[in-house]
Short mmCIF file of C-alpha atoms and ligand atoms in Angstrom, two decimals:
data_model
loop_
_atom_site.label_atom_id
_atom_site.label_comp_id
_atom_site.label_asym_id
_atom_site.label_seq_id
_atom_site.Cartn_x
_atom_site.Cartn_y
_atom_site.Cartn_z
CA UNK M 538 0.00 0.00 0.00
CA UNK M 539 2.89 2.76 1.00
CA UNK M 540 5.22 1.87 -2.20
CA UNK M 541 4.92 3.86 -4.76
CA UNK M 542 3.04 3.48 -8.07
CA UNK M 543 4.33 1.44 -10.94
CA UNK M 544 3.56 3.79 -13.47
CA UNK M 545 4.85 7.82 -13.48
CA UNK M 546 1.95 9.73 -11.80
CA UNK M 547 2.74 12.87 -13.76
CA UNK M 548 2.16 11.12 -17.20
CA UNK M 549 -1.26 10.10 -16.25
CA UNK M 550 -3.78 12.60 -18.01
CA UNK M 551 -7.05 11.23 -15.93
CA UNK M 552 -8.26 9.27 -13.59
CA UNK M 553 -12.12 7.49 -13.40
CA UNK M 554 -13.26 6.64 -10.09
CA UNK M 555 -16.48 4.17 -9.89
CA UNK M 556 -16.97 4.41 -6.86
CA UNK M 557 -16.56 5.41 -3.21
CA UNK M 558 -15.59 2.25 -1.31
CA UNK M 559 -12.50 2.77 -0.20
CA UNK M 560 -10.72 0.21 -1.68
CA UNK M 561 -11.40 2.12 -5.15
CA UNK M 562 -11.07 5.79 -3.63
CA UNK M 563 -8.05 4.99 -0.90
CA UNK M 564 -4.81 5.78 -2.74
CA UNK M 565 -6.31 8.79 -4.89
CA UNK M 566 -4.73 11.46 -2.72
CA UNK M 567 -1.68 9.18 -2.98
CA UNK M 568 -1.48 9.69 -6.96
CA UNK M 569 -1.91 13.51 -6.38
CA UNK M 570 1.17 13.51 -4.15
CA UNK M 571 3.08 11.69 -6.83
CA UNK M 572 2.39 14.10 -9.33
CA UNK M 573 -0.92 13.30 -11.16
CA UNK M 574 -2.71 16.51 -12.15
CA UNK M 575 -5.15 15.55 -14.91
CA UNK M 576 -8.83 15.37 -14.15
CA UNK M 577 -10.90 12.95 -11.86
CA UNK M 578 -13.89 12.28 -13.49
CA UNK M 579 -16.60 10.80 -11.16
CA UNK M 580 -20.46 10.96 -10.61
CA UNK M 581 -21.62 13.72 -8.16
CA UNK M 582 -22.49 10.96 -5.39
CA UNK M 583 -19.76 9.40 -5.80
CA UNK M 584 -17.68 13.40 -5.36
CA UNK M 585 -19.29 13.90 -2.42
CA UNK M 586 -19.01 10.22 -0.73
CA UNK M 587 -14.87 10.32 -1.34
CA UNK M 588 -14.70 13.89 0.12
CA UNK M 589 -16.74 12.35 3.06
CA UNK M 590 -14.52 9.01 3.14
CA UNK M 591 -10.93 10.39 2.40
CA UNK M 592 -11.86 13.03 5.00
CA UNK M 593 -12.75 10.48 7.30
CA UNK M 594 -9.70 7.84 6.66
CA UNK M 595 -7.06 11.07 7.03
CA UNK M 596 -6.92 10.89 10.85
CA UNK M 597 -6.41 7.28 10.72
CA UNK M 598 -3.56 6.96 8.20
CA UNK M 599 -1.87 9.75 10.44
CA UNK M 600 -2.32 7.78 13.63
CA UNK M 601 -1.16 4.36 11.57
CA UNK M 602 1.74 6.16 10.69
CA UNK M 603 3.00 7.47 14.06
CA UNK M 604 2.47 4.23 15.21
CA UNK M 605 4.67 2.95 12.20
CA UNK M 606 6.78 5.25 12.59
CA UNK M 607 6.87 6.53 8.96
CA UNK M 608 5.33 9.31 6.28
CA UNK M 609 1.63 9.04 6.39
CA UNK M 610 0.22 7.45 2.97
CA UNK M 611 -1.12 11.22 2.01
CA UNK M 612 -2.21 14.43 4.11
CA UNK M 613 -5.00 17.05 3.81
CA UNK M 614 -3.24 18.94 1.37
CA UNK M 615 -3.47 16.01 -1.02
CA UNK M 616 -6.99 15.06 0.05
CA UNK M 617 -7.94 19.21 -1.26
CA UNK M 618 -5.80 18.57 -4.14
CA UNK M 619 -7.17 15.53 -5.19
CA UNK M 620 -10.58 17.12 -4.54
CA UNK M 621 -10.00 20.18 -6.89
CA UNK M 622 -9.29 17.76 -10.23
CA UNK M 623 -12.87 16.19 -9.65
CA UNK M 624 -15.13 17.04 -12.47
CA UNK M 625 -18.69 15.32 -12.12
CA UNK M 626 -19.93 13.66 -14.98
CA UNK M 627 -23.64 11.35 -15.24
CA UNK M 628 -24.90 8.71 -16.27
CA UNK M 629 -25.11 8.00 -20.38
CA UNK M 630 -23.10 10.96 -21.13
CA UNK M 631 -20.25 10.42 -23.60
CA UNK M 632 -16.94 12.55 -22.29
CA UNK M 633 -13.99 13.15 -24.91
CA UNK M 634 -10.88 12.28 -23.43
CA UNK M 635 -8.90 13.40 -26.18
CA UNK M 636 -8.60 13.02 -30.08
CA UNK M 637 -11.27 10.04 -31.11
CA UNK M 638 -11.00 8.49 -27.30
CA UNK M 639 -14.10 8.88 -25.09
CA UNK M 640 -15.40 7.51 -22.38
CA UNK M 641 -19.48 6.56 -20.97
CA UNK M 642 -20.39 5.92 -17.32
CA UNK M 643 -23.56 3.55 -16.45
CA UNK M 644 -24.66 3.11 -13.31
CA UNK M 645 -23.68 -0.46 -11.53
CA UNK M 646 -26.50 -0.55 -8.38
CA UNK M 647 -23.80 -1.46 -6.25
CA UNK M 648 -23.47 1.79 -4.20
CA UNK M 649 -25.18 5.22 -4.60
CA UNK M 650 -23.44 6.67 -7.61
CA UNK M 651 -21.56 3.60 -8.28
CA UNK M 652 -20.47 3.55 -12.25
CA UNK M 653 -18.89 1.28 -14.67
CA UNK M 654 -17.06 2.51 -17.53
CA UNK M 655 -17.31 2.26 -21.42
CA UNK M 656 -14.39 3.37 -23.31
CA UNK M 657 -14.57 3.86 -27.20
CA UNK M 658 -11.75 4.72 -29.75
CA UNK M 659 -12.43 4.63 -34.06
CA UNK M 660 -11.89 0.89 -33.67
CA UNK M 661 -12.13 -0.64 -30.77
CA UNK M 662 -14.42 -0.12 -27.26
CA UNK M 663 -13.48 -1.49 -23.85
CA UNK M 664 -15.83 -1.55 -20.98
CA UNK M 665 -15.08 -2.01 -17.03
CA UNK M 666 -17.36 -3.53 -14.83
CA UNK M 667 -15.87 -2.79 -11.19
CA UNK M 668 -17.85 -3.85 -8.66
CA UNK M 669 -21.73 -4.87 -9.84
CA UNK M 670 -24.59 -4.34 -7.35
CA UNK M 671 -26.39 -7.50 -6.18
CA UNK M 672 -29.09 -6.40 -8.27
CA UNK M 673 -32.07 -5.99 -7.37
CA UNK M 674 -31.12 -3.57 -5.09
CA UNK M 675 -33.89 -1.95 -2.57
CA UNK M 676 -32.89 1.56 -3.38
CA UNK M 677 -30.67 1.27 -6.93
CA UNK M 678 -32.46 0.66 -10.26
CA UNK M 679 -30.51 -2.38 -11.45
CA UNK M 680 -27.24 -2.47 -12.88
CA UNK M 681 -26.89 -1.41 -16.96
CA UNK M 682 -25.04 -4.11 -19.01
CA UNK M 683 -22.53 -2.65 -21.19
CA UNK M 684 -24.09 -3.45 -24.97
CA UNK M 685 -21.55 -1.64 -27.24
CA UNK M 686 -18.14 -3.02 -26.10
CA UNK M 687 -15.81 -5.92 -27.83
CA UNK M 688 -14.15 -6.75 -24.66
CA UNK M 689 -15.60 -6.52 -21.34
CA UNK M 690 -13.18 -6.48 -18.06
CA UNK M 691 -15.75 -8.10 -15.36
CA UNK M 692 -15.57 -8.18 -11.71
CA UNK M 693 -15.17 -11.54 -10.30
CA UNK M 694 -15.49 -10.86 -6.08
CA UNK M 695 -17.96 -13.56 -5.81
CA UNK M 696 -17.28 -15.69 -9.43
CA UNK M 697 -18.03 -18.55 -7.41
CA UNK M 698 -19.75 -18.64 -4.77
CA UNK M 699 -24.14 -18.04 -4.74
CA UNK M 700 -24.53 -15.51 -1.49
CA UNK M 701 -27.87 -14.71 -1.44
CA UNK M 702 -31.55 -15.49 -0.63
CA UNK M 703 -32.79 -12.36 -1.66
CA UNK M 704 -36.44 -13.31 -1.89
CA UNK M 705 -36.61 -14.02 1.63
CA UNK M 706 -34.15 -11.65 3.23
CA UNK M 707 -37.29 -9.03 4.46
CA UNK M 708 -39.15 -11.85 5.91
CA UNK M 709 -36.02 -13.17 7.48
CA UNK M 710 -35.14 -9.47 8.95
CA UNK M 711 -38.46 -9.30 10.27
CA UNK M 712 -39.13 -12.48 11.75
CA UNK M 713 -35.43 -11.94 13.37
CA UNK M 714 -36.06 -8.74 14.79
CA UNK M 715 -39.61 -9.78 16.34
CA UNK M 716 -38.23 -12.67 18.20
CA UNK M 717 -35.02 -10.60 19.08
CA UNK M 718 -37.20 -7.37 20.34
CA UNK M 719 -39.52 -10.29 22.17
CA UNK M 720 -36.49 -10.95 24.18
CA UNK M 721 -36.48 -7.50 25.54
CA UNK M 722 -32.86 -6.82 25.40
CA UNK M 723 -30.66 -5.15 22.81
CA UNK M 724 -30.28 -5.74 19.12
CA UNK M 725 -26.84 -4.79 17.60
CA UNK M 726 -25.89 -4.66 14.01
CA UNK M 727 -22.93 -3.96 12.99
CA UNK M 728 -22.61 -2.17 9.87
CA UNK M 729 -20.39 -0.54 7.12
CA UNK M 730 -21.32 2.71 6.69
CA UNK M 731 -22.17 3.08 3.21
CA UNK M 732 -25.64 1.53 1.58
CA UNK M 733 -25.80 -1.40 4.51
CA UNK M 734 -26.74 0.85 7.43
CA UNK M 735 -28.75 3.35 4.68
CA UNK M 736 -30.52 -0.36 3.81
CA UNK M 737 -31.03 -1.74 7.21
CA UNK M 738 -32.69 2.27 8.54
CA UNK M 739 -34.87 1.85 5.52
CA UNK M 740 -36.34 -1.53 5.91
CA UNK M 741 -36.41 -1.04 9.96
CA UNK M 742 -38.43 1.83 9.08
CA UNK M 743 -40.40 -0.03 7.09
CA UNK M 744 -41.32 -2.47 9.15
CA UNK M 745 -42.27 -0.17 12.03
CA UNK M 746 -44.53 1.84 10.01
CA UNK M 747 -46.36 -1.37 8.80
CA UNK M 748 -46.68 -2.36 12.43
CA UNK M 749 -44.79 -5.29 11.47
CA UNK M 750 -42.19 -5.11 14.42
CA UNK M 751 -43.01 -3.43 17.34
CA UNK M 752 -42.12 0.43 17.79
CA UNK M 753 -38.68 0.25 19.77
CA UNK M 754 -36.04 3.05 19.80
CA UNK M 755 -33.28 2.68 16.83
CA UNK M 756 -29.99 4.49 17.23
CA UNK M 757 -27.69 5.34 14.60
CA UNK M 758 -24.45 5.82 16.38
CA UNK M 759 -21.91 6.34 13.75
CA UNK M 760 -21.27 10.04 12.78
CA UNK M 761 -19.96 8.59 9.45
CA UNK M 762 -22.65 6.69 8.63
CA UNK M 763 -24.78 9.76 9.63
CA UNK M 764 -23.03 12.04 7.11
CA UNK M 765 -23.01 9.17 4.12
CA UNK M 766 -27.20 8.80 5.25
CA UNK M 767 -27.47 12.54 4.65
CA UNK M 768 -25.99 12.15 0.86
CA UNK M 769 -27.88 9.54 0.34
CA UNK M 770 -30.60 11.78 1.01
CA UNK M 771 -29.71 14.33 -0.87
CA UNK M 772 -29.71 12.23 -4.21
CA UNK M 773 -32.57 9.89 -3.54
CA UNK M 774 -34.60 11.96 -5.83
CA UNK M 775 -32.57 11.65 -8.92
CA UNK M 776 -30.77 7.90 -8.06
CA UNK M 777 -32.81 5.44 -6.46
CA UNK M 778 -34.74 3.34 -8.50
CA UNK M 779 -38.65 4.53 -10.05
CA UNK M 780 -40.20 2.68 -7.26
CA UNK M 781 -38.70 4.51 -4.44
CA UNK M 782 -39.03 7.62 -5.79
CA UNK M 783 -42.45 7.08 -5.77
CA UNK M 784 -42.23 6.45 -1.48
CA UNK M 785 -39.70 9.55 -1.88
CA UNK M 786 -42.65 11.82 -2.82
CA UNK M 787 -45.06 10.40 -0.43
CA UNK M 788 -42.79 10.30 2.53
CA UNK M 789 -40.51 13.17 2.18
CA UNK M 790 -37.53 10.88 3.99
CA UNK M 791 -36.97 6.74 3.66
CA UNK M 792 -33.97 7.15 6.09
CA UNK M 793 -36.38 8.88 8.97
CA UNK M 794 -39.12 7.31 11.02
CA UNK M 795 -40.19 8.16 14.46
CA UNK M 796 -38.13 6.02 16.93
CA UNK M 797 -35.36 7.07 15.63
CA UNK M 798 -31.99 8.96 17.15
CA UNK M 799 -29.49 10.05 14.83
CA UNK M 800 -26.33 9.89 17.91
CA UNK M 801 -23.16 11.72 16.28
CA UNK M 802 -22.33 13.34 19.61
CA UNK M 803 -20.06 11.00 22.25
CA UNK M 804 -21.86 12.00 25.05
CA UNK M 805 -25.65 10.73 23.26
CA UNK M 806 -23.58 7.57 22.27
CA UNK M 807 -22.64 6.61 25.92
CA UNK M 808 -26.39 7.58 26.99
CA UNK M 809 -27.54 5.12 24.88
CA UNK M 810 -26.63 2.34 27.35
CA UNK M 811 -28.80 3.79 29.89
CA UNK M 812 -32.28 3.29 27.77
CA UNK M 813 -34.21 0.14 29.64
CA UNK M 814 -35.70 -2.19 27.36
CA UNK M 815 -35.66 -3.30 23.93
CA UNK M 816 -33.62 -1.49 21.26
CA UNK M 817 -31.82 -1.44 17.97
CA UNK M 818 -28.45 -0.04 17.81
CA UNK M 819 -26.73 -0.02 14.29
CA UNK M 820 -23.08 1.38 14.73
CA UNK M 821 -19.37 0.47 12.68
CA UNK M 822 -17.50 -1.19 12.33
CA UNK M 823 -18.97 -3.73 9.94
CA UNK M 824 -17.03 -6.46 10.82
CA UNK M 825 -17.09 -5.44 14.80
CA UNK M 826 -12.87 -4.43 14.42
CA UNK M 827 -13.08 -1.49 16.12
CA UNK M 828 -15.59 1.81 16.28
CA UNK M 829 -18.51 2.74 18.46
CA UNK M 830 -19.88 -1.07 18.36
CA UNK M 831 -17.51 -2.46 20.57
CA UNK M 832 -18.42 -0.15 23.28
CA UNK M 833 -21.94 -1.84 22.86
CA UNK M 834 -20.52 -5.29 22.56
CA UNK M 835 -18.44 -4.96 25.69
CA UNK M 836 -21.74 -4.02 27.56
CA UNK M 837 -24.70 -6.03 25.71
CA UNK M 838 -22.83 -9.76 24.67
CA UNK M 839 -22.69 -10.93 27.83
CA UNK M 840 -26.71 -9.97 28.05
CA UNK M 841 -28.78 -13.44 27.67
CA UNK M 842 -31.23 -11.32 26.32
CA UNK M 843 -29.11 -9.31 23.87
CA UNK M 844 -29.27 -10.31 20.07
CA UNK M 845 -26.20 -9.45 17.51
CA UNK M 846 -27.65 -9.32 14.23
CA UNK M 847 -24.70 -9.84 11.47
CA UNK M 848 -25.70 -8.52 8.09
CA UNK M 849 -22.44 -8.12 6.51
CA UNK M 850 -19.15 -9.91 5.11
CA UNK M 851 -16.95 -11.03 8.24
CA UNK M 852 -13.48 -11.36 7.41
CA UNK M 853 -11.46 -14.39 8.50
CA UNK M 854 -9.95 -13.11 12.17
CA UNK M 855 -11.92 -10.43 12.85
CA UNK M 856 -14.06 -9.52 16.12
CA UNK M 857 -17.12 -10.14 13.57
CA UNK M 858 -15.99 -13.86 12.35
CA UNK M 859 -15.12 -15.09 15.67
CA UNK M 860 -18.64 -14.01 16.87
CA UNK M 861 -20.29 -15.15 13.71
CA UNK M 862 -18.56 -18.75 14.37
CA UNK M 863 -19.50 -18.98 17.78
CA UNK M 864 -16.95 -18.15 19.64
CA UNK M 865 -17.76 -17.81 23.71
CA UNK M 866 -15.76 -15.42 24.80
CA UNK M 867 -14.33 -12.43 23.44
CA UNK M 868 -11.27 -9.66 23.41
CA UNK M 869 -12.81 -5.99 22.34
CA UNK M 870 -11.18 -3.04 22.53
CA UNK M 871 -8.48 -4.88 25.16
CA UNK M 872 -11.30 -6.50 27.33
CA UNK M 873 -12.04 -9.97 27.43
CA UNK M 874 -15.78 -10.21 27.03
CA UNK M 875 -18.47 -13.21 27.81
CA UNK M 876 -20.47 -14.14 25.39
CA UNK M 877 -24.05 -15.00 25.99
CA UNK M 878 -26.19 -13.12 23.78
CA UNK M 879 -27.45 -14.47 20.65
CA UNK M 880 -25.78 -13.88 17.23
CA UNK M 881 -27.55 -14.36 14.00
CA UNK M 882 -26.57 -14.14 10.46
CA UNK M 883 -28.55 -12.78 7.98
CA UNK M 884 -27.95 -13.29 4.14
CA UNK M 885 -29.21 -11.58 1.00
CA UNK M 886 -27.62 -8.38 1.90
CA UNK M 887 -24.84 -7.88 0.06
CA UNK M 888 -23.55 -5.17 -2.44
CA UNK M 889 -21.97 -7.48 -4.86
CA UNK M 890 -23.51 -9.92 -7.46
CA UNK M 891 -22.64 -13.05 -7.02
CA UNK M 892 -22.16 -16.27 -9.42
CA UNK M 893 -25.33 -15.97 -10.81
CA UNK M 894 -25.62 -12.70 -10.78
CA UNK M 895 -22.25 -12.01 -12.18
CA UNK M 896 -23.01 -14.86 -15.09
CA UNK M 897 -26.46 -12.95 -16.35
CA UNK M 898 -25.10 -9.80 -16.37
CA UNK M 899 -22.21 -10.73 -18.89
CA UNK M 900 -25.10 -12.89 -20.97
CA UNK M 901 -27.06 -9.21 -20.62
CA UNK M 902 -23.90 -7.79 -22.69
CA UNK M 903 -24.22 -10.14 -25.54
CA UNK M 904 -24.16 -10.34 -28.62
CA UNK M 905 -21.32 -7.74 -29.06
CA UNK M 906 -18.91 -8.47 -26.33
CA UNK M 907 -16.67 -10.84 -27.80
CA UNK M 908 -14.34 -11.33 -25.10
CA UNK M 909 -14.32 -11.22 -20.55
CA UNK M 910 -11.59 -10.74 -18.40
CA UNK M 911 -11.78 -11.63 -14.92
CA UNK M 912 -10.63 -9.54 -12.28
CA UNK M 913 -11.01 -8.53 -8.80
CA UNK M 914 -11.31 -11.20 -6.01
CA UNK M 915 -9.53 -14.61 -5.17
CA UNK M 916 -7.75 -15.99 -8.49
CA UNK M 917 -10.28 -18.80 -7.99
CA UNK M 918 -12.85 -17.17 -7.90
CA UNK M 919 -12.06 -15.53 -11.39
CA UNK M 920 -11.39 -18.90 -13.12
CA UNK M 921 -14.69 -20.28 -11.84
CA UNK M 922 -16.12 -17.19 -13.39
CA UNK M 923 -14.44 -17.99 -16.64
CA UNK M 924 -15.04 -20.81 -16.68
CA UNK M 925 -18.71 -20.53 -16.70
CA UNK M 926 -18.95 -17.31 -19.01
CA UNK M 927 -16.65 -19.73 -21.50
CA UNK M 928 -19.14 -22.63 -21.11
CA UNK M 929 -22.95 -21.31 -20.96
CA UNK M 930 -22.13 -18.12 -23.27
CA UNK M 931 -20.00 -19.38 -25.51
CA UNK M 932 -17.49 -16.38 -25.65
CA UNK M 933 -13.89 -16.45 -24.89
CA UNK M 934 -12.62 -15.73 -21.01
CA UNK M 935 -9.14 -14.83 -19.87
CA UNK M 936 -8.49 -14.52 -15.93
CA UNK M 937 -5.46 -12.14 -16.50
CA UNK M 938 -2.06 -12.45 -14.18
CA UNK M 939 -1.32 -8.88 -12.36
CA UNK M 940 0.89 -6.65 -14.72
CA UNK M 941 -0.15 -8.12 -18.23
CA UNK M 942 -0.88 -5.98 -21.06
CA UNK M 943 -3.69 -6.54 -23.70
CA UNK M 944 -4.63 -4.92 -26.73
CA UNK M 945 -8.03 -4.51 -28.32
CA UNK M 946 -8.34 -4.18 -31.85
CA UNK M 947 -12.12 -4.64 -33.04
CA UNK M 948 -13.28 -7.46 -31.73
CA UNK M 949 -9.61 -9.34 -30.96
CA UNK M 950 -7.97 -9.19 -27.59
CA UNK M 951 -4.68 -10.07 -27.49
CA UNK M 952 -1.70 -10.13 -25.17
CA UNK M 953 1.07 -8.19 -25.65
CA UNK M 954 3.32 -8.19 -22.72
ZN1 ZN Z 811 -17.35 -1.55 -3.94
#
């Protein structure tokens, strides 16, 4: 992460940014500050989620380096630099990059403002998936299939593996919150703070209005995922899918019922602890490794009555896995922690498409796409993917090694280095 680019920064004339996870957005500031001063092109959402995540991650590369005992990965100054280049594009709009090269962003339904990319020259186009939404989404219209490109680099995250239940995942939720609200303790979900936590206040709110679960108090207690709500807000009108809009114009607010407490403050966090009863507390981290959910951990898991409802990816290791697999006990934040509450999984609420998902959208780019390469992932799961586009579809897939280069002339893809 802290060496330096392979390529020469300065030489690059502009960048395209999908998307605002920050494994897309996290070394942007790091190609300002070795010398890249073309122009960021990016959707408006997607602008204002990377101000709101580079901001965020700034403190915490400082820290890391202290620690470390080295140069921080970037500072502000890079952050406003990198900031400045940004020029918002949307959806369907073909950009001129220079003399018969353009490019065309379509949206992906992964994350608000997500965007995969379309390149064209006289003879030959290119598109790039990054990451595809798990389609269909409960706020994104689904994702666009790229129709007019010869070669097609795909995302491959979960080639091979099927995720999701997605027909029964608000039944699920529900019946899971009833019977963990029943209980009369605390519910905790864990959450990244980006389109899970805007997902989960939307169906919770749901739910209460329709008297499906019983009215409890919710607390947001992340001022991150308080700020990302807000933008999520503030392009719900011209984003979310037809549908929604529709609620949108009833409702006024999706992200906004009447049980719930927006906590950004420290103090309103802690006081949080102190409310008797049942209650639903979504808070990051996502995969319990730190952030205001431990503090609620610490104090709820060894509640019999407590419920910790896991919504998300849990990497091998973490807090989140070790709970998710059963584990009794518990260290958080340096204290070892008894486990009796109950912790739940629930499935079907993922970002990314998985094997099935993955396999109709490149059969949703036929006929002209002659050609897939597989990226992104474990190498596995990009052969699997491969190996399926190559089988059902009938068009040629490569799983390319790291630092290969491939040219694209009409509807041949070859490699060159
Ligand atoms: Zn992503």
């Amino acid at each position: 992460m802290y060496e330096r680019f392979p390529y020469e920064a300065e030489r690059i004339s502009a960048l395209l940014l999908t998307h605002a996870h920050l494994d897309h957005v996290g070394r942007c500031p790091k190609l300002v500050k070795e010398g890249f001063s073309g122009k960021a092109y990016m959707t408006e959402p997607t602008r204002d989620l990377a101000e709101l995540i580079l901001g965020d991650s700034v403190g915490i590369l400082r820290e890391e380096a202290r620690q470390k005992g080295i140069e921080p990965l970037y500072e502000e100054r890079d952050v406003e630099r990198f900031l400045s280049l940004i020029e918002t594009v949307p959806y369907g709009k073909e950009i001129e990059l220079g003399d018969n090269f353009s490019f065309r962003l379509q949206n992906t339904g992964h994350i608000l403002g997500s965007a995969s990319v379309r390149f064209k020259t006289d003879d030959a186009s290119l598109g790039i998936t990054s990451d595809l939404g798990n389609s269909p989404s409960l706020l994104l219209p689904d994702s666009e299939p790229i129709t007019d490109a010869d070669a097609i680099v795909i995302e491959s995250v979960y080639g091979d593996r099927a995720v999701d239940d997605k027909e029964t995942r608000i039944p699920v939720f529900r019946d899971t919150l009833k019977e963990a609200l029943t209980k009369g303790g605390a519910v905790m979900i864990p959450a990244f703070s980006m389109e899970r936590t805007q997902l989960m206040l939307y169906e919770i709110g749901n739910l209460m209005s329709a008297k499906e679960i019983p009215p409890v108090p919710v607390y947001l207690d992340s001022p991150l995922a308080i700020s990302v709500t807000e933008i999520y807000k503030k392009y719900a009108k011209d984003y979310f899918k037809k549908d929604v809009q529709g609620e949108l114009a009833k409702e006024g607010d999706l992200f906004n019922f009447p049980f719930l407490s927006m906590t950004r403050a420290r103090e309103d966090s802690e006081r949080i602890s102190g409310v008797d009863g049942p209650k639903i507390i979504i808070a990051g981290a996502g995969m319990s490794h730190g952030g205001r959910i431990g503090m609620h951990q610490i104090r709820e898991l060894p509640n019999k009555n407590a419920t910790l409802l896991i919504v998300g990816y849990q990497a091998p290791g973490s807090p989140g896995r070790l709970l998710q697999d059963g584990a009794k006990r518990i260290r958080l934040n340096g204290k070892e922690v008894k486990v009796r509450a109950t912790v739940k999984t629930l499935h079907g609420w993922s970002a990314h498409a998985d094997r099935d998902g993955l396999l109709s959208y490149a059969e949703s780019c036929l006929p002209r796409a002659k050609t897939f390469l597989c990226t992104l992932g474990e190498p596995s799961s990009a052969r699997f993917l491969a190996q399926r586009i190559h089988d059902y579809l009938g068009v040629r897939a490569i799983v390319p090694e790291g630092n290969e280069t491939y040219e694209i002339a009409g509807d041949k893809v070859r490699k060159i280095k």
